[in-house]
Amino acid sequence: MTFRTEPVLGLAAARRCAGCRGPGGPWCRGCAATVAGPAADADLRPWPDGLPRVAARSVYAGPLREALVAFKDHGRWSLRGPLGSALAVAVAALLVDADDPARVTLVPVAGSPGSVRARDGDHVRELAGVAARVLRDRGVDVRVATVLRPGRRRHDQVGLGREARAANLRGSMRASPAAAGLAGVVLVDDLVTTGSTLAEATRALGRVGAVPIGAAVVAATRTRPPGAVARSR
Ligand SMILES: [Zn+2]
């Protein structure tokens, strides 16, 4: 894993918490407490065709939203630890239903080449790497496999509606044939909004014969209340 510095931030700013801008950065105990408790299931309406269960650490709001924005768009790479740990909780929630919960392969969704360049790195891969380390420490045999690649050129999804997103994403990811041999595939991403990106990733894996057991994200724009019946397919 590569380690990056945070050249755009002054020392004082780097010590601030990304969630509340108070002391105790990059992620203070108070903000960490706002995402405690069990992981949630994403609540996507409508549920995209073929998309398996999506577990989220928490809802995309408050300090967690601030931290994700700081990490993705403002280069606060020091948040990879807390946000990657948050992703690990979502992955662990999926493993309860897995056939072989001790063997897992995290597959980061492929960012568009433009967005990876603009952000000076692949933040989802960074989060997957941290989540894998956290889970390995708990005895799970987990690896990260970068088997999804951008396919044809696509535009950033920001500002697009549901139909436009789907059209933009069609054919936008390709899976390596090696994906077919991976055990316990879990798609990972930072955020789920409509689920169209995860659905496209699922289709790309399906074309090479790989079926993810689910998807795990740090945050979902909408989550089911705890204890709600799992998604209908
Ligand atoms: Zn804070």
XYZ file of N, CA, C and O in Angstrom, residues 34 42 51 58 62 75 82 93 108 132-133 139 180 189 209:
60
model
N -20.475 8.508 16.816
C -21.710 8.695 16.042
C -21.936 7.560 15.048
O -23.023 7.447 14.488
N -28.285 -1.025 3.284
C -28.680 0.077 2.412
C -30.125 -0.135 1.964
O -30.561 -1.258 1.754
N -28.525 -6.851 -8.098
C -27.620 -6.394 -7.032
C -27.872 -7.189 -5.750
O -29.000 -7.262 -5.274
N -22.912 2.990 8.052
C -23.881 3.933 8.608
C -24.490 4.762 7.485
O -24.131 4.610 6.324
N -23.950 13.793 8.619
C -23.197 14.260 9.774
C -21.696 14.091 9.621
O -21.137 14.248 8.534
N -8.194 15.180 -0.105
C -6.899 14.542 0.087
C -6.502 14.264 1.525
O -5.322 14.200 1.827
N -9.666 5.284 9.994
C -11.024 5.176 10.529
C -12.063 4.788 9.478
O -12.978 4.015 9.768
N -20.567 -7.600 8.549
C -22.023 -7.811 8.619
C -22.484 -8.758 7.519
O -23.417 -9.551 7.711
N -12.602 -3.927 -4.985
C -12.985 -2.514 -5.083
C -13.647 -2.225 -6.425
O -13.222 -2.774 -7.450
N -9.166 -4.894 4.918
C -8.595 -6.251 4.876
C -7.671 -6.475 6.066
O -7.706 -7.538 6.700
N -6.857 -5.479 6.385
C -5.954 -5.631 7.533
C -6.727 -5.801 8.836
O -6.387 -6.636 9.678
N -8.852 -12.727 12.298
C -8.822 -14.129 11.909
C -9.511 -14.468 10.603
O -9.658 -15.644 10.271
N -13.278 -15.134 -11.592
C -14.133 -16.323 -11.468
C -13.628 -17.291 -10.406
O -14.406 -18.013 -9.800
N -17.106 -0.271 -1.906
C -17.103 1.103 -2.406
C -17.228 2.022 -1.194
O -17.507 1.568 -0.083
N -18.314 -14.935 -14.821
C -18.715 -16.071 -14.008
C -18.508 -15.909 -12.521
O -18.552 -16.891 -11.779
